C-alpha positions as a Markdown table, in Angstrom:
| # | Residue | x | y | z |
|---|---|---|---|---|
| 1 | Unk | 92.7 | 112.6 | 100.6 |
| 2 | Unk | 92.5 | 110.4 | 97.5 |
| 3 | Unk | 92.1 | 106.6 | 98.0 |
| 4 | Unk | 93.4 | 104.3 | 95.4 |
| 5 | Unk | 93.0 | 100.5 | 95.0 |
| 6 | Unk | 96.3 | 98.5 | 94.7 |
| 7 | Unk | 96.3 | 94.8 | 93.8 |
| 8 | Unk | 99.0 | 92.1 | 93.8 |
| 9 | Unk | 98.0 | 89.8 | 90.9 |
| 10 | Unk | 101.2 | 87.7 | 91.0 |
| 11 | Unk | 99.7 | 86.0 | 94.1 |
| 12 | Unk | 97.1 | 84.4 | 91.9 |
| 13 | Unk | 94.6 | 86.4 | 89.9 |
| 14 | Unk | 92.8 | 86.1 | 86.5 |
| 15 | Unk | 92.1 | 89.0 | 84.2 |
| 16 | Unk | 88.4 | 88.6 | 85.0 |
| 17 | Unk | 89.1 | 89.1 | 88.7 |
| 18 | Unk | 91.3 | 92.2 | 88.1 |
| 19 | Unk | 88.7 | 93.6 | 85.8 |
| 20 | Unk | 85.9 | 93.1 | 88.3 |
| 21 | Unk | 87.9 | 94.9 | 91.0 |
| 22 | Unk | 88.7 | 97.8 | 88.6 |
| 23 | Unk | 85.1 | 98.2 | 87.5 |
| 24 | Unk | 83.8 | 98.0 | 91.0 |
| 25 | Unk | 86.4 | 100.6 | 92.2 |
| 26 | Unk | 85.4 | 102.8 | 89.3 |
| 27 | Unk | 81.7 | 102.6 | 90.1 |
| 28 | Unk | 82.3 | 103.4 | 93.8 |
| 29 | Unk | 84.4 | 106.5 | 93.0 |
| 30 | Unk | 87.9 | 105.4 | 94.0 |
| 31 | Unk | 90.6 | 107.6 | 92.4 |
| 32 | Unk | 92.6 | 104.8 | 90.7 |
| 33 | Unk | 93.2 | 101.1 | 90.1 |
| 34 | Unk | 96.8 | 100.0 | 90.3 |
| 35 | Unk | 98.6 | 96.7 | 90.1 |
| 36 | Unk | 102.0 | 95.4 | 91.0 |
| 37 | Unk | 104.6 | 94.3 | 88.3 |
| 38 | Unk | 105.8 | 90.8 | 89.3 |
| 39 | Unk | 106.3 | 87.6 | 87.4 |
| 40 | Unk | 106.3 | 85.2 | 90.4 |
| 41 | Unk | 104.3 | 84.7 | 93.6 |
| 42 | Unk | 105.9 | 85.6 | 96.9 |
| 43 | Unk | 106.0 | 82.6 | 99.1 |
| 44 | Unk | 105.3 | 79.0 | 98.0 |
| 45 | Unk | 105.4 | 78.1 | 94.3 |
| 46 | Unk | 102.8 | 75.4 | 94.7 |
| 47 | Unk | 99.7 | 77.7 | 94.8 |
| 48 | Unk | 99.0 | 80.9 | 93.0 |
| 49 | Unk | 97.0 | 79.7 | 90.0 |
| 50 | Unk | 96.4 | 81.0 | 87.4 |
| 51 | Unk | 99.9 | 82.4 | 87.7 |
| 52 | Unk | 101.3 | 85.9 | 87.0 |
| 53 | Unk | 100.2 | 88.3 | 84.3 |
| 54 | Unk | 101.9 | 91.2 | 82.5 |
| 55 | Unk | 101.1 | 94.6 | 84.0 |
| 56 | Unk | 100.6 | 96.5 | 80.7 |
| 57 | Unk | 98.8 | 93.8 | 78.9 |
| 58 | Unk | 96.2 | 93.6 | 81.7 |
| 59 | Unk | 96.0 | 97.4 | 82.0 |
| 60 | Unk | 95.4 | 97.7 | 78.3 |
| 61 | Unk | 92.4 | 95.4 | 78.6 |
| 62 | Unk | 91.1 | 97.2 | 81.6 |
| 63 | Unk | 91.6 | 100.6 | 79.9 |
| 64 | Unk | 89.1 | 99.5 | 77.2 |
| 65 | Unk | 86.5 | 98.3 | 79.8 |
| 66 | Unk | 86.5 | 101.3 | 82.1 |
| 67 | Unk | 85.8 | 105.0 | 81.4 |
| 68 | Unk | 87.1 | 107.3 | 84.2 |
| 69 | Unk | 89.3 | 105.6 | 86.8 |
| 70 | Unk | 93.0 | 106.2 | 86.6 |
| 71 | Unk | 95.2 | 103.1 | 85.9 |
| 72 | Unk | 98.8 | 102.4 | 86.8 |
| 73 | Unk | 101.7 | 100.3 | 88.1 |
| 74 | Unk | 103.2 | 100.3 | 91.6 |
| 75 | Unk | 105.8 | 99.7 | 90.3 |
| 76 | Unk | 107.3 | 98.4 | 87.1 |
| 77 | Unk | 110.7 | 96.9 | 87.5 |
| 78 | Unk | 113.4 | 98.5 | 85.3 |
| 79 | Unk | 115.0 | 95.1 | 84.9 |
| 80 | Unk | 112.0 | 93.7 | 82.9 |
| 81 | Unk | 111.7 | 95.9 | 79.8 |
| 82 | Unk | 113.8 | 98.1 | 77.5 |
| 83 | Unk | 112.9 | 101.7 | 78.2 |
| 84 | Unk | 112.1 | 102.3 | 74.5 |
| 85 | Unk | 109.6 | 99.4 | 74.6 |
| 86 | Unk | 108.1 | 100.5 | 77.9 |
| 87 | Unk | 107.7 | 104.1 | 76.6 |
| 88 | Unk | 105.7 | 102.7 | 73.7 |
| 89 | Unk | 103.6 | 100.4 | 75.8 |
| 90 | Unk | 102.6 | 103.1 | 78.3 |
| 91 | Unk | 101.9 | 105.6 | 75.5 |
| 92 | Unk | 99.7 | 103.0 | 73.8 |
| 93 | Unk | 97.7 | 102.3 | 77.0 |
| 94 | Unk | 97.4 | 106.0 | 77.6 |
| 95 | Unk | 95.8 | 106.3 | 74.2 |
| 96 | Unk | 93.5 | 103.3 | 74.8 |
| 97 | Unk | 92.4 | 104.9 | 78.1 |
| 98 | Unk | 92.1 | 108.4 | 76.8 |
| 99 | Unk | 94.8 | 109.7 | 79.1 |
| 100 | Unk | 94.3 | 107.8 | 82.3 |
| 101 | Unk | 97.6 | 106.0 | 83.0 |
| 102 | Unk | 100.4 | 106.6 | 85.4 |
| 103 | Unk | 103.8 | 104.9 | 85.4 |
| 104 | Unk | 105.4 | 103.7 | 88.6 |
| 105 | Unk | 109.0 | 102.7 | 87.9 |
| 106 | Unk | 111.6 | 101.2 | 90.3 |
| 107 | Unk | 114.9 | 99.3 | 90.3 |
| 108 | Unk | 113.5 | 95.9 | 91.0 |
| 109 | Unk | 114.2 | 93.7 | 94.1 |
| 110 | Unk | 112.7 | 90.2 | 93.9 |
| 111 | Unk | 115.6 | 87.9 | 93.0 |
| 112 | Unk | 113.7 | 84.7 | 92.5 |
| 113 | Unk | 111.4 | 86.1 | 89.8 |
| 114 | Unk | 114.5 | 87.1 | 87.8 |
| 115 | Unk | 116.2 | 83.7 | 88.1 |
| 116 | Unk | 113.1 | 81.7 | 87.3 |
| 117 | Unk | 112.4 | 83.8 | 84.2 |
| 118 | Unk | 116.0 | 84.1 | 83.1 |
| 119 | Unk | 116.1 | 87.9 | 83.6 |
| 120 | Unk | 119.5 | 89.4 | 84.5 |
| 121 | Unk | 119.6 | 90.8 | 88.0 |
| 122 | Unk | 122.4 | 93.2 | 88.6 |
| 123 | Unk | 123.7 | 94.4 | 92.0 |
| 124 | Unk | 121.7 | 97.2 | 93.6 |
| 125 | Unk | 123.9 | 100.0 | 92.5 |
| 126 | Unk | 123.9 | 98.9 | 88.9 |
| 127 | Unk | 120.1 | 98.5 | 89.0 |
| 128 | Unk | 119.8 | 102.1 | 90.1 |
| 129 | Unk | 122.0 | 103.1 | 87.2 |
| 130 | Unk | 119.7 | 101.2 | 84.9 |
| 131 | Unk | 116.7 | 102.9 | 86.5 |
| 132 | Unk | 118.2 | 106.3 | 86.1 |
| 133 | Unk | 118.9 | 105.8 | 82.4 |
| 134 | Unk | 115.4 | 104.3 | 81.8 |
| 135 | Unk | 113.8 | 107.4 | 83.3 |
| 136 | Unk | 116.0 | 109.7 | 81.1 |
| 137 | Unk | 115.1 | 107.7 | 78.0 |
| 138 | Unk | 111.4 | 107.4 | 78.7 |
| 139 | Unk | 110.9 | 111.1 | 79.6 |
| 140 | Unk | 113.2 | 112.1 | 76.7 |
| 141 | Unk | 111.1 | 110.1 | 74.2 |
| 142 | Unk | 107.8 | 111.5 | 75.4 |
| 143 | Unk | 109.1 | 115.1 | 75.4 |
| 144 | Unk | 110.8 | 115.1 | 72.0 |
| 145 | Unk | 108.7 | 117.3 | 69.7 |
| 146 | Unk | 106.9 | 115.5 | 66.9 |
| 147 | Unk | 109.1 | 115.6 | 63.8 |
| 148 | Unk | 112.3 | 115.7 | 65.7 |
| 149 | Unk | 114.6 | 112.7 | 66.6 |
| 150 | Unk | 115.7 | 111.5 | 70.0 |
| 151 | Unk | 119.2 | 110.3 | 70.7 |
| 152 | Unk | 120.7 | 109.0 | 73.9 |
| 153 | Unk | 124.0 | 107.4 | 74.8 |
| 154 | Unk | 124.4 | 105.8 | 78.2 |
| 155 | Unk | 126.2 | 102.9 | 79.8 |
| 156 | Unk | 123.3 | 100.6 | 79.5 |
| 157 | Unk | 121.2 | 102.0 | 76.6 |
| 158 | Unk | 121.9 | 103.7 | 73.3 |
| 159 | Unk | 119.1 | 105.1 | 71.1 |
| 160 | Unk | 120.0 | 106.5 | 67.7 |
| 161 | Unk | 117.7 | 108.7 | 65.6 |
| 162 | Unk | 114.5 | 107.5 | 67.3 |
| 163 | Unk | 111.3 | 109.1 | 65.9 |
| 164 | Unk | 110.1 | 109.1 | 69.5 |
| 165 | Unk | 106.7 | 107.8 | 68.7 |
| 166 | Unk | 104.0 | 107.2 | 69.7 |
| 167 | Unk | 103.2 | 110.2 | 71.9 |
| 168 | Unk | 101.0 | 109.6 | 74.9 |
| 169 | Unk | 97.7 | 111.5 | 75.3 |
| 170 | Unk | 98.9 | 113.1 | 78.5 |
| 171 | Unk | 101.9 | 115.4 | 78.3 |
| 172 | Unk | 103.4 | 113.4 | 79.9 |
| 173 | Unk | 101.8 | 110.6 | 81.9 |
| 174 | Unk | 102.7 | 111.0 | 85.6 |
| 175 | Unk | 105.7 | 109.1 | 86.8 |
| 176 | Unk | 105.8 | 107.7 | 90.3 |
| 177 | Unk | 109.1 | 107.1 | 92.1 |
| 178 | Unk | 109.1 | 105.4 | 95.4 |
| 179 | Unk | 111.2 | 103.8 | 98.1 |
| 180 | Unk | 113.3 | 104.3 | 101.1 |
| 181 | Unk | 116.8 | 104.9 | 99.7 |
| 182 | Unk | 118.3 | 107.9 | 101.4 |
| 183 | Unk | 120.2 | 109.5 | 98.5 |
| 184 | Unk | 119.5 | 108.3 | 95.0 |
| 185 | Unk | 115.7 | 107.7 | 95.4 |
| 186 | Unk | 115.0 | 111.3 | 96.6 |
| 187 | Unk | 117.0 | 112.8 | 93.7 |
| 188 | Unk | 115.3 | 110.6 | 91.1 |
| 189 | Unk | 111.9 | 111.7 | 92.5 |
| 190 | Unk | 113.0 | 115.3 | 92.3 |
| 191 | Unk | 114.3 | 115.0 | 88.7 |
| 192 | Unk | 111.6 | 112.8 | 87.2 |
| 193 | Unk | 108.7 | 112.2 | 89.5 |
| 194 | Unk | 105.2 | 113.7 | 89.5 |
| 195 | Unk | 104.6 | 111.6 | 92.7 |
| 196 | Unk | 106.7 | 110.2 | 95.5 |
| 197 | Unk | 105.4 | 107.0 | 97.1 |
| 198 | Unk | 106.7 | 105.3 | 100.3 |
| 199 | Unk | 104.7 | 102.0 | 100.8 |
| 200 | Unk | 104.2 | 100.0 | 104.0 |
| 201 | Unk | 106.2 | 102.2 | 106.3 |
| 202 | Unk | 105.4 | 104.1 | 109.5 |
| 203 | Unk | 104.6 | 107.8 | 109.6 |
| 204 | Unk | 107.9 | 108.8 | 111.2 |
| 205 | Unk | 110.0 | 107.3 | 108.4 |
| 206 | Unk | 107.5 | 108.7 | 105.9 |
| 207 | Unk | 108.2 | 112.2 | 107.2 |
| 208 | Unk | 111.9 | 111.7 | 107.1 |
| 209 | Unk | 111.9 | 110.4 | 103.6 |
| 210 | Unk | 109.6 | 113.0 | 102.2 |
| 211 | Unk | 111.7 | 115.6 | 103.8 |
| 212 | Unk | 114.7 | 114.2 | 101.8 |
| 213 | Unk | 112.6 | 114.4 | 98.6 |
| 214 | Unk | 111.7 | 118.0 | 99.4 |
| 215 | Unk | 115.4 | 118.9 | 100.0 |
| 216 | Unk | 116.4 | 117.2 | 96.7 |
| 217 | Unk | 113.8 | 119.3 | 94.9 |
| 218 | Unk | 115.1 | 122.5 | 96.4 |
| 219 | Unk | 118.7 | 121.5 | 95.4 |
| 220 | Unk | 117.7 | 121.5 | 91.7 |
| 221 | Unk | 115.4 | 124.5 | 91.9 |
| 222 | Unk | 112.1 | 122.5 | 91.8 |
| 223 | Unk | 109.2 | 123.5 | 94.0 |
| 224 | Unk | 108.7 | 120.5 | 96.5 |
| 225 | Unk | 105.0 | 121.2 | 96.4 |
| 226 | Unk | 104.9 | 120.2 | 92.7 |
| 227 | Unk | 105.1 | 116.6 | 93.7 |
| 228 | Unk | 102.3 | 114.4 | 95.1 |
| 229 | Unk | 103.3 | 112.5 | 98.3 |
| 230 | Unk | 101.7 | 109.1 | 98.9 |
| 231 | Unk | 101.9 | 105.9 | 100.9 |
| 232 | Unk | 100.4 | 102.4 | 100.7 |
| 233 | Unk | 98.8 | 100.3 | 103.4 |
| 234 | Unk | 97.3 | 96.9 | 103.5 |
| 235 | Unk | 93.5 | 97.2 | 104.0 |
| 236 | Unk | 91.5 | 95.0 | 106.4 |
| 237 | Unk | 88.3 | 96.9 | 107.4 |
| 238 | Unk | 85.2 | 95.3 | 108.8 |
| 239 | Unk | 81.9 | 96.5 | 110.1 |
| 240 | Unk | 82.6 | 94.8 | 113.5 |
| 241 | Unk | 85.3 | 92.7 | 115.2 |
| 242 | Unk | 84.0 | 89.5 | 113.7 |
| 243 | Unk | 84.1 | 91.0 | 110.2 |
| 244 | Unk | 87.7 | 92.3 | 110.8 |
| 245 | Unk | 88.8 | 88.9 | 112.1 |
| 246 | Unk | 87.4 | 87.1 | 109.1 |
| 247 | Unk | 89.2 | 89.3 | 106.7 |
| 248 | Unk | 92.4 | 89.1 | 108.6 |
| 249 | Unk | 92.2 | 85.3 | 108.6 |
| 250 | Unk | 91.7 | 85.3 | 104.8 |
| 251 | Unk | 95.0 | 87.2 | 104.5 |
| 252 | Unk | 96.9 | 84.9 | 106.9 |
| 253 | Unk | 97.6 | 87.8 | 109.2 |
| 254 | Unk | 96.8 | 88.6 | 112.8 |
| 255 | Unk | 94.4 | 91.5 | 113.6 |
| 256 | Unk | 96.7 | 93.1 | 116.2 |
| 257 | Unk | 99.6 | 93.1 | 113.7 |
| 258 | Unk | 97.4 | 94.6 | 111.0 |
| 259 | Unk | 96.1 | 97.3 | 113.3 |
| 260 | Unk | 99.7 | 98.3 | 114.0 |
| 261 | Unk | 101.0 | 98.2 | 110.5 |
| 262 | Unk | 98.1 | 98.5 | 108.1 |
| 263 | Unk | 94.7 | 100.1 | 107.7 |
| 264 | Unk | 92.8 | 97.7 | 109.9 |
| 265 | Unk | 89.7 | 98.1 | 112.1 |
| 266 | Unk | 86.2 | 99.4 | 111.9 |
| 267 | Unk | 85.4 | 102.3 | 109.5 |
| 268 | Unk | 85.8 | 104.7 | 112.4 |
| 269 | Unk | 89.3 | 103.4 | 113.1 |
| 270 | Unk | 90.2 | 103.6 | 109.5 |
| 271 | Unk | 89.0 | 107.2 | 109.2 |
| 272 | Unk | 91.1 | 108.2 | 112.3 |
| 273 | Unk | 94.2 | 106.5 | 110.8 |
| 274 | Unk | 93.8 | 108.1 | 107.5 |
| 275 | Unk | 93.4 | 111.5 | 109.1 |
| 276 | Unk | 96.8 | 110.8 | 110.9 |
| 277 | Unk | 98.3 | 110.1 | 107.5 |
| 278 | Unk | 97.0 | 113.4 | 106.1 |
| 279 | Unk | 98.6 | 115.2 | 109.1 |
| 280 | Unk | 101.8 | 113.4 | 108.3 |
| 281 | Unk | 101.8 | 114.8 | 104.8 |
| 282 | Unk | 100.3 | 112.1 | 102.6 |
| 283 | Unk | 98.1 | 113.2 | 99.7 |
| 284 | Unk | 97.1 | 109.7 | 98.6 |
| 285 | Unk | 96.8 | 106.3 | 100.1 |
| 286 | Unk | 97.1 | 103.1 | 98.0 |
| 287 | Unk | 94.9 | 100.5 | 99.7 |
| 288 | Unk | 96.4 | 97.1 | 99.1 |
| 289 | Unk | 93.5 | 94.7 | 98.5 |
| 290 | Unk | 94.7 | 91.1 | 98.7 |
| 291 | Unk | 91.3 | 89.2 | 98.4 |
| 292 | Unk | 90.2 | 90.2 | 95.0 |
| 293 | Unk | 86.9 | 88.2 | 95.3 |
| 294 | Unk | 85.8 | 90.2 | 98.3 |
| 295 | Unk | 84.2 | 93.1 | 96.5 |
| 296 | Unk | 82.1 | 93.8 | 99.6 |
| 297 | Unk | 85.3 | 95.1 | 101.2 |
| 298 | Unk | 85.5 | 97.8 | 98.5 |
| 299 | Unk | 81.8 | 98.7 | 99.1 |
| 300 | Unk | 82.4 | 99.1 | 102.8 |
| 301 | Unk | 85.4 | 101.4 | 102.3 |
| 302 | Unk | 83.7 | 103.4 | 99.7 |
| 303 | Unk | 80.5 | 104.0 | 101.7 |
| 304 | Unk | 81.8 | 104.2 | 105.3 |
| 305 | Unk | 85.3 | 105.5 | 105.0 |
| 306 | Unk | 86.0 | 107.4 | 101.8 |
| 307 | Unk | 83.4 | 110.2 | 102.3 |
| 308 | Unk | 85.0 | 111.1 | 105.6 |
| 309 | Unk | 88.7 | 111.5 | 104.5 |
């Protein structure tokens, strides 16, 4: 099983903090460093300094200050960027990283960050229409042969005689589709995804949803095994009970609740839980790391957990 580090910078993180986590994760051998794509903190507006940051601007910087770790978003909101612009940004960072980026893309959900930034927020069905068109445009731009033009006409986007440049280093960068929607999400994953991700859910629902994705793949003649299946869990691992309690307190969460819903406990408990997720069909786990100054947490996971999963 591959372990990836997943951060939530909108809760309050500087570029220096994100870079320190990415570089430590790289040095420890984690598979990837990912970040969320949000423009406002969840919860109170009073705290959260220094404020939110743009996903692809920070990943561009990190791309130039790392060498091997993969980088990506979990997930970009389709409401934030025009697909032609997003395709260029991702291709640029793919070049800057020498082919190490992955694009997670979703419909968006956090109403308040849209209203506070003046970003239109359509009803859910329309947001899925926007997401579908964005995926068609982005993959179309990346796959158009050099020297040919790309055209697209949809309800939300029209592109005319696009030179479809720049091209990413990867052909193409992997696209991650995730979520629990029973119909449209599985079909989008089957059509466009290299990976399907279901974050912060139990193993039973994970199995049900990944089965829907596999069925969607079969309905369009795609091999279901051609996708990677992954999940995400908040991490709170300590060398003993006192260490676990200290980390849980820093998150504002209860240990018992984290043990039930996240990856919480001693290294031995974490290894057992991850083995259960492997048995449930997960190929990768994104470990949500909320305290970005606690680099010792990464060290413990890398030395005591990662070698055993």
